[in-house]
Coordinates of C-alpha atoms and ligand atoms in Angstrom, one line a residue:
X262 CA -86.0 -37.6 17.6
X263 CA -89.4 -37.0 19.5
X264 CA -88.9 -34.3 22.4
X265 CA -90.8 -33.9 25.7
X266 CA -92.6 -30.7 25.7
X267 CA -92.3 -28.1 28.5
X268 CA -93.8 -29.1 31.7
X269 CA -93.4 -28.6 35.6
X270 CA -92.5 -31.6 37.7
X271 CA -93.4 -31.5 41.9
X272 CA -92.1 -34.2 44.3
X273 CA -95.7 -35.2 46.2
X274 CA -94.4 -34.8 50.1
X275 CA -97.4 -37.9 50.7
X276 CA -100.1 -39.6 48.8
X277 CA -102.9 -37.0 50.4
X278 CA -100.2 -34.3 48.8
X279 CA -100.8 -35.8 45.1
X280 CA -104.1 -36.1 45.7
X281 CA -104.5 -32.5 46.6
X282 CA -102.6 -31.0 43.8
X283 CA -104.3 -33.1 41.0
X284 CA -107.7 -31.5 42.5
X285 CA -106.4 -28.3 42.4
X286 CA -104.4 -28.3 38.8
X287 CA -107.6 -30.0 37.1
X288 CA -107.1 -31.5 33.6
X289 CA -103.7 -29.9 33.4
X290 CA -101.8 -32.5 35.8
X291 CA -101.4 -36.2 35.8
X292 CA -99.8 -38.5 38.2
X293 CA -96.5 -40.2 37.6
X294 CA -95.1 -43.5 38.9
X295 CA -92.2 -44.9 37.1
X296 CA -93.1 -42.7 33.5
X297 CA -92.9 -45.8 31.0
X298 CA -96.5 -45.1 29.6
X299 CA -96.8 -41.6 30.4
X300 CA -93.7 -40.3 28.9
X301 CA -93.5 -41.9 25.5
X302 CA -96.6 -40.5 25.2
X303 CA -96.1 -36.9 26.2
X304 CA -93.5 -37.3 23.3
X305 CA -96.3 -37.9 20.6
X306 CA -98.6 -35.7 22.4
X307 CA -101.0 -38.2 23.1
X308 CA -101.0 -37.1 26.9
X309 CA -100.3 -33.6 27.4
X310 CA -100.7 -32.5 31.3
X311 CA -98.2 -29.2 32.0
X312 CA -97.5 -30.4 35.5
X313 CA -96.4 -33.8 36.4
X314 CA -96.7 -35.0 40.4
X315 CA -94.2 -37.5 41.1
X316 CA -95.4 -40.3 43.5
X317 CA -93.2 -42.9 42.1
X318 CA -91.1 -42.7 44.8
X319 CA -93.3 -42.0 48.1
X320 CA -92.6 -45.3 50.8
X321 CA -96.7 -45.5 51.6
X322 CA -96.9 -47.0 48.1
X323 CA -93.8 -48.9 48.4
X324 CA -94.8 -51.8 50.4
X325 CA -96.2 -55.7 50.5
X326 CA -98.2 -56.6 53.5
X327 CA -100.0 -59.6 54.6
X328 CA -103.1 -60.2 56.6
X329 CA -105.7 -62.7 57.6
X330 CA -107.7 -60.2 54.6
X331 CA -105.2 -60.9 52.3
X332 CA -102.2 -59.8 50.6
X333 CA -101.8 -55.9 50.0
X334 CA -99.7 -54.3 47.3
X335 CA -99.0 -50.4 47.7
X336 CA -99.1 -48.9 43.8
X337 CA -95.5 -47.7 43.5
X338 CA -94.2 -51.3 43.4
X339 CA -92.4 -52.0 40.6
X340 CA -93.4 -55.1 38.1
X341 CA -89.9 -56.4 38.5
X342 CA -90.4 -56.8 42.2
X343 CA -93.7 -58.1 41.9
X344 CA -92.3 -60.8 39.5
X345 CA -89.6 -61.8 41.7
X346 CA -91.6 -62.8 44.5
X347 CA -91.5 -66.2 45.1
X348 CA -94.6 -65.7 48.1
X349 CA -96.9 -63.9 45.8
X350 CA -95.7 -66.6 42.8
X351 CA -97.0 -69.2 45.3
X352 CA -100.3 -67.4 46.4
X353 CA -101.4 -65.9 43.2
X354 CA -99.3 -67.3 40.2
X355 CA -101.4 -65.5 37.8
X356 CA -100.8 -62.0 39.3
X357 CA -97.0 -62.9 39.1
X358 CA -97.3 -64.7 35.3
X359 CA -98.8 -61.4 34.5
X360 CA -96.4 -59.1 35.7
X361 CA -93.6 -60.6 34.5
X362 CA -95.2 -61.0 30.9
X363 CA -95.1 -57.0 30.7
X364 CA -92.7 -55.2 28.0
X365 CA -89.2 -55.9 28.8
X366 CA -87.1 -56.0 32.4
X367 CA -86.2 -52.4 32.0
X368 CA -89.2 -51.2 31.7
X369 CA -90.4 -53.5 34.4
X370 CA -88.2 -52.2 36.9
X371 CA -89.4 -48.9 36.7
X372 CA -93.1 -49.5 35.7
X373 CA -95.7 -49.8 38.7
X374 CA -99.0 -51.6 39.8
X375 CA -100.3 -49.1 40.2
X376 CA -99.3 -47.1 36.7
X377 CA -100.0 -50.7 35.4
X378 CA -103.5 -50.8 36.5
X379 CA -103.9 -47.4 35.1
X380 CA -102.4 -47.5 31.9
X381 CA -103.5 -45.6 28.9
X382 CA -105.5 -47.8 26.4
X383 CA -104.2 -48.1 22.9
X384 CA -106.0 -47.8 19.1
X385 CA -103.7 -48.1 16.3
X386 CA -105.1 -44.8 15.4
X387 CA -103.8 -43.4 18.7
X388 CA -100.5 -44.9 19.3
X389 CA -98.9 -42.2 16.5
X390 CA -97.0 -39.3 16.4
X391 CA -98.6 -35.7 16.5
X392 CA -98.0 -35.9 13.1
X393 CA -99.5 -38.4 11.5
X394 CA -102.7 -38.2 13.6
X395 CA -102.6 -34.3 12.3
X396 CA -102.5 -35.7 8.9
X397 CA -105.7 -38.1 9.1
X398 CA -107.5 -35.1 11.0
X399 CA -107.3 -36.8 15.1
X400 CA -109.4 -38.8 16.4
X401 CA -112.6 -39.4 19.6
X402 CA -109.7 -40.4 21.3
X403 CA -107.4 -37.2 21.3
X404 CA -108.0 -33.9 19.7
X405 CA -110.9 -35.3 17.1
X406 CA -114.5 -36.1 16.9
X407 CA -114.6 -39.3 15.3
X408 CA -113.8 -43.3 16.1
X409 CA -111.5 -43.7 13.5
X410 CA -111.8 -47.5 13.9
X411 CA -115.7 -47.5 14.1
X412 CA -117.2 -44.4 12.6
X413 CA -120.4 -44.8 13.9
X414 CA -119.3 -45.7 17.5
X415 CA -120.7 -42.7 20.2
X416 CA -117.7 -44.2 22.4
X417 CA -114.3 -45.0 21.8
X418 CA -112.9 -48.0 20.8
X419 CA -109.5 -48.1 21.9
X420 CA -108.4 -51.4 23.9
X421 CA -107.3 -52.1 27.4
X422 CA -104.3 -52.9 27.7
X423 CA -103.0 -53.8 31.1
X424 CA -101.5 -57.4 32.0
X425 CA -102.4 -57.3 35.7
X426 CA -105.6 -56.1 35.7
X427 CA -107.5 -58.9 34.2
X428 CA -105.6 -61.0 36.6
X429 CA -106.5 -58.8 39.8
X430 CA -110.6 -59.0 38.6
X431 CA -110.5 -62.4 38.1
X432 CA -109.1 -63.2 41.8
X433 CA -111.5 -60.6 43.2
X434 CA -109.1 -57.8 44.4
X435 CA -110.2 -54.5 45.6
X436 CA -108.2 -51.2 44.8
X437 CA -107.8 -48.3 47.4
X438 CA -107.8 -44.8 46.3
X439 CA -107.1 -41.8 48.3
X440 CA -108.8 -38.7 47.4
X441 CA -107.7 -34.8 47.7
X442 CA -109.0 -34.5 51.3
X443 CA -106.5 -37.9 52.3
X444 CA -110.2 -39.8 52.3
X445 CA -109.9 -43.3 51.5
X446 CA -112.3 -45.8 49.8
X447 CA -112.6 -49.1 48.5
X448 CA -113.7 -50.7 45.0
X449 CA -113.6 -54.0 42.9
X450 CA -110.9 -53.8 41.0
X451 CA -113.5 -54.6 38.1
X452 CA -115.5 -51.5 39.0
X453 CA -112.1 -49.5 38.2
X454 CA -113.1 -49.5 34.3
X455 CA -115.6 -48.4 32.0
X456 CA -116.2 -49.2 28.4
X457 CA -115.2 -46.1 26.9
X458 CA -111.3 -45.9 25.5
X459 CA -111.4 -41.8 26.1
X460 CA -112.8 -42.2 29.9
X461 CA -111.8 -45.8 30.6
X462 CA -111.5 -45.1 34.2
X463 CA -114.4 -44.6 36.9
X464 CA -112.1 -43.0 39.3
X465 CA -112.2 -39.3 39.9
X466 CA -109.7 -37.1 38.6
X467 CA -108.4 -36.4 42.3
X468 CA -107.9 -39.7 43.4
X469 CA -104.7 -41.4 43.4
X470 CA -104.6 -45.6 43.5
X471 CA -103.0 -45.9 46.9
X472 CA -103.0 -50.0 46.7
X473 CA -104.3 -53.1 45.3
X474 CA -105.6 -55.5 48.2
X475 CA -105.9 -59.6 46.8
X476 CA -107.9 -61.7 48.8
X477 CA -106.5 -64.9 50.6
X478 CA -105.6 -67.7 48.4
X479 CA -108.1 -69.7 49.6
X480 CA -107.7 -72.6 47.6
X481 CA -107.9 -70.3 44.2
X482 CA -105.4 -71.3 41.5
X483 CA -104.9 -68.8 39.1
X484 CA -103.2 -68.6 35.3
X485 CA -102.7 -65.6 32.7
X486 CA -102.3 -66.3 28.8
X487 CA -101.0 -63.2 26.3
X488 CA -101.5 -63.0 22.8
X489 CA -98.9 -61.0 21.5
X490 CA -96.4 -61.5 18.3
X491 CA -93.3 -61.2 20.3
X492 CA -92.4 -62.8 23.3
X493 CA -91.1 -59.7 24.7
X494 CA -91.8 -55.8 24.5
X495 CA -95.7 -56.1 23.2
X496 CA -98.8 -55.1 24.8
X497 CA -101.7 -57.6 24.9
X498 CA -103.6 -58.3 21.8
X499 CA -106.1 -60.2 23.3
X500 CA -105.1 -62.8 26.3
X501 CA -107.4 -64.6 29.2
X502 CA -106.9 -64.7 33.2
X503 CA -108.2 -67.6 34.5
X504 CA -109.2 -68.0 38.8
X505 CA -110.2 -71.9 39.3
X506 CA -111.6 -73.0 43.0
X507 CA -111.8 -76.5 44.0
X508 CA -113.1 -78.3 47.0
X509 CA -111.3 -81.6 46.6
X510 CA -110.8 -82.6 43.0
X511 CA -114.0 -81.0 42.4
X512 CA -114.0 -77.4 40.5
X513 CA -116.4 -75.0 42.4
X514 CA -116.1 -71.7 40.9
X515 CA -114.3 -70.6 37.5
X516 CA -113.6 -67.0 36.6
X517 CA -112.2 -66.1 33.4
X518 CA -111.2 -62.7 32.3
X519 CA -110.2 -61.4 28.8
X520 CA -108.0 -58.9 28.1
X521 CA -107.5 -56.7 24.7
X522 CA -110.6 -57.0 23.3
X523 CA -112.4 -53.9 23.8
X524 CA -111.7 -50.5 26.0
X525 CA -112.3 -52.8 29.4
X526 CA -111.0 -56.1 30.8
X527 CA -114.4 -58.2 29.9
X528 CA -115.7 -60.4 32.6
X529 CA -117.0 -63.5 30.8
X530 CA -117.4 -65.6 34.2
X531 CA -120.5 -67.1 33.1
X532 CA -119.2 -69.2 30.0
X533 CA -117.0 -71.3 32.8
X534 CA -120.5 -72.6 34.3
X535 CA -120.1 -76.2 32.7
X536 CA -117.4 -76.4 34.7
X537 CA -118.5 -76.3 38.2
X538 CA -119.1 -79.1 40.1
X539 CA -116.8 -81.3 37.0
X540 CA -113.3 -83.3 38.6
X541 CA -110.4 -81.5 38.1
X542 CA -109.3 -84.7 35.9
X543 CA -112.0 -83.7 33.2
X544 CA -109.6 -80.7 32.6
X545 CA -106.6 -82.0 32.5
X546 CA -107.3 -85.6 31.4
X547 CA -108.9 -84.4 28.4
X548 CA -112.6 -83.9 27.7
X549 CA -111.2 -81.5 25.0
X550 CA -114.5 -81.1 23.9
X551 CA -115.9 -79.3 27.5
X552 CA -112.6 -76.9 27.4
X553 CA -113.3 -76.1 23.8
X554 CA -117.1 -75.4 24.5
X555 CA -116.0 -72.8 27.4
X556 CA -113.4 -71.1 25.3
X557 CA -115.6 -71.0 22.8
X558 CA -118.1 -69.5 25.3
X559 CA -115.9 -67.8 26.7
X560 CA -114.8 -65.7 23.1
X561 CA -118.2 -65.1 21.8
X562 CA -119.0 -61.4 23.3
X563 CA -115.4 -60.3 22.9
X564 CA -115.6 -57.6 20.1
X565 CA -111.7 -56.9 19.0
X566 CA -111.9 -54.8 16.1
X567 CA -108.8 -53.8 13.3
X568 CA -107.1 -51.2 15.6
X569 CA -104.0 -53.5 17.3
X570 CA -101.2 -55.2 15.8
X571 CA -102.3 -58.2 14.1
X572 CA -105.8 -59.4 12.5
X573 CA -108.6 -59.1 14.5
X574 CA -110.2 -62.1 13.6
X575 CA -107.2 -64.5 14.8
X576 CA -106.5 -62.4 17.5
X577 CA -109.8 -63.6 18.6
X578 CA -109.4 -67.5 18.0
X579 CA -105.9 -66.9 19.5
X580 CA -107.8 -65.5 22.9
X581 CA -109.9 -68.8 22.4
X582 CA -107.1 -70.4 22.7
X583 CA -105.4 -68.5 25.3
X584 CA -108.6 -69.4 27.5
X585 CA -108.1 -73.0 27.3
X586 CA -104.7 -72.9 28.0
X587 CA -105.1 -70.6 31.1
X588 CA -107.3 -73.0 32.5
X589 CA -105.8 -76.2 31.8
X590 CA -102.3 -74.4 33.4
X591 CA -104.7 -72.9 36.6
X592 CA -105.6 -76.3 37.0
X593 CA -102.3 -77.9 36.8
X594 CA -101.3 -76.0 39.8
X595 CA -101.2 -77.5 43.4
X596 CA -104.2 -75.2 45.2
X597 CA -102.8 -72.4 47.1
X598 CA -103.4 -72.7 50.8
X599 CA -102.7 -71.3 54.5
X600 CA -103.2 -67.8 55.4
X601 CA -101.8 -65.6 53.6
X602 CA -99.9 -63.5 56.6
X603 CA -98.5 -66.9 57.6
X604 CA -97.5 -67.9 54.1
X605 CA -95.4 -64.3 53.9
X606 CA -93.9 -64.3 57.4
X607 CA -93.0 -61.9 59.6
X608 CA -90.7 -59.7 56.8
X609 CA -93.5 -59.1 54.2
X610 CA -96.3 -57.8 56.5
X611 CA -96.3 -54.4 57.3
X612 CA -93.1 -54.0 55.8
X613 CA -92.6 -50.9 53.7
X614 CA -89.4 -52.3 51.7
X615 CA -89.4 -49.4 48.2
X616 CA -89.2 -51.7 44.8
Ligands
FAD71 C1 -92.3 -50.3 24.7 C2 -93.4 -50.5 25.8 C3 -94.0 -51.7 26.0 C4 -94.9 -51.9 27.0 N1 -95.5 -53.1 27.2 C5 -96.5 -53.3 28.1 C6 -97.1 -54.6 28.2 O1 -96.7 -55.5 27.6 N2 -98.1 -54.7 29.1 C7 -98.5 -53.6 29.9 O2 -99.5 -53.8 30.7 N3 -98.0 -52.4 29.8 C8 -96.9 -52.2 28.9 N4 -96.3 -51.0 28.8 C9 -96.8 -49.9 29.6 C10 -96.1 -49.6 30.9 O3 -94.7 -49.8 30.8 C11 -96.7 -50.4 32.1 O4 -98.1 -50.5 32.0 C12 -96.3 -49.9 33.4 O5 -96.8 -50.8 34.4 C13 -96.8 -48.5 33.7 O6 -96.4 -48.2 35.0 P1 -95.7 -46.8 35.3 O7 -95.4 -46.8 36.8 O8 -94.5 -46.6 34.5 O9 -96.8 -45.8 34.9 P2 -96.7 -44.3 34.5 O10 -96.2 -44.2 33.1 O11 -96.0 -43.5 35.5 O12 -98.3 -43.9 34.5 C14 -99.2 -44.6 33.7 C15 -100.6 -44.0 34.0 O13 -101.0 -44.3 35.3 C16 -101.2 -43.2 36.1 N5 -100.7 -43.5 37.5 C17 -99.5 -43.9 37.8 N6 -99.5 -44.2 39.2 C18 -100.7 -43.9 39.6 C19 -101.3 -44.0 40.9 N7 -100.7 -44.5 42.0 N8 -102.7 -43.7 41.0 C20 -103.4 -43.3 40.0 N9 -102.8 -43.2 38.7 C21 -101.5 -43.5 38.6 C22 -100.5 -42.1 35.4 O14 -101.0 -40.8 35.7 C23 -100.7 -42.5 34.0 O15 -102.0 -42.1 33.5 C24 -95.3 -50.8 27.8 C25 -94.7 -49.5 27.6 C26 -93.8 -49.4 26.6 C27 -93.1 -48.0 26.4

């Protein structure tokens, strides 16, 4: 049985309190929401921080709020809640598929946003015991020098691997982090990563992700499509998010976002430009050969490489295919409308209900 090593646990009194200590413990501490990534990991000492700041249960990160900017989600709500929302199901359906689609409900009721959109990524050559990564002499990623999946590569390779953040790029969502001094700022939610498996995110070391803001519907359908070999339990192995905006039957805009193919959540926008300006009907009514042209498109500057479950080269015709399906269900839906605070009612905004 795999043991948690020895380490020091403190209750942050407030968010600008986590932020605080992480500056001042460096390297050595690490935030922790509900545990479901971190802790498995500490086990196989992939992660190995000696103090642990709780914020999982602070009621500043606990809450779902609605405004004429949109719908805010503070970090420490859990997937489960997220998933059970019938108001965010309506407003942003692939937020919600997305949520729902991670691991299992157990792990779902503890497991945050906000740990969810900072989750470790994952190399097959990582995802090991101590043990066995000892034995094949570690790797860029932990404790070694080397990409054990691409020798040559001067970054590492490992994949991202969070559900909701394709989803929250693709419906242009902005993520607030709080930094040691209680200062707050503002990024894309697509600005959070970098293409680097070791470093994959751009935020400092001090900050802590204090919410995830998602604009107003606005007409902005929205679908999420994971590849994974059970229906349950897995992590992505490739999958597409898919925001569709129409004026009319018209499509105006199309953003597609694939997941699990490299150390980022890839932006491939730009293949879903045949699209614009096409009915709605095209989509659905079958010009298979447009959908097949985007996903197609869509695929091409996806990299995956033999370091997840499954072989890469269908798990990159299966993302094909998860593209076309996540637009033909995005278009299905009926267009999200109304402003958002009046869609939630008076319960949801400003309310600080823990989840
Ligand atoms: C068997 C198994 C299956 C899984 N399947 C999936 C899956 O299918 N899809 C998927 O996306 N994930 C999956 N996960 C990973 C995990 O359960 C989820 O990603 C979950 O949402 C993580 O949230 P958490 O609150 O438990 O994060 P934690 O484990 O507490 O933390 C995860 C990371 O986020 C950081 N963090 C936490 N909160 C904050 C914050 N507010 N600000 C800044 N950093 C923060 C932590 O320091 C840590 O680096 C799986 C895990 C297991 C064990």
């Amino acid at each position: 049985m795999l043991r948690l090593p020895p380490f020091s646990f403190l209750r942050a009194r407030d968010v600008a309190e986590a932020a605080g200590l992480l500056a001042e413990h460096g390297d050595q501490a690490m935030l922790v929401a509900g545990g479901t990534d971190l802790v498995p990991k500490m086990k196989r000492g992939q992660l190995t921080p000696t103090l642990l700041v709780g914020v999982g249960h602070l009621a500043e990160l606990g809450h779902v709020s609605a405004s004429d900017r949109g719908v805010e989600i503070g970090a420490g709500v859990t997937l489960a809640r997220v998933a059970a929302d019938a108001r965010l199901g309506a407003a942003y359906p692939g937020y919600v598929q997305a949520a729902a689609s991670v691991s299992s409900p157990a792990l779902r009721n503890a497991g945050t946003i906000g740990g969810n959109l900072c989750v470790d990524t994952r190399c097959n050559y990582y995802d090991m015991s101590f043990e066995w990564r000892q034995a094949l002499g570690f790797c860029m990623k932990k404790d070694g020098d080397v990409c054990r999946v691409a020798p040559a590569s001067t970054y590492c390779r490992a994949i991202a691997s969070s559900d909701t953040a394709p989803v929250a790029i693709a419906l242009g969502a902005t993520v607030v982090l709080v930094g040691p001094g209680g200062q707050r700022r503002e990024l894309a939610a697509a600005d959070l990563y970098q293409d680097d498996g070791r470093c994959y995110l751009t935020k400092q070391p001090g900050e802590v992700v204090e919410s995830l803001r998602l604009p107003p519907p606005g007409g902005w359908r929205s679908a999420y499509v994971k590849v994974r070999r059970r229906h349950a339990i897995d992590f992505p192995l490739g999958g597409a998010a898919v925001a569709l905006a129409t004026t009319g039957p018209i499509i105006e805009a199309c953003r597609i976002v694939l997941t699990a193919v490299g150390p980022r959540p890839l932006d491939v926008s730009a293949a879903a430009e045949p699209l614009v300006g096409r009915p709605l009907a095209e989509v659905l009514g079958g010009d298979v050969g447009l959908l097949a042209e985007v996903a197609a498109a869509a695929v091409k500057p996806a990299k995956p490489l033999d370091n997840a479950d499954l072989h890469y080269v269908w798990r990159k015709q299966m993302t094909r295919r998860a593209v076309e399906q996540a637009i033909r269900q995005a278009a299905r839906q009926p267009a999200p409308h109304g402003a958002p605070a009046a869609t939630f009612g008076a319960d949801a905004a400003g309310g600080a209900k823990r989840g």
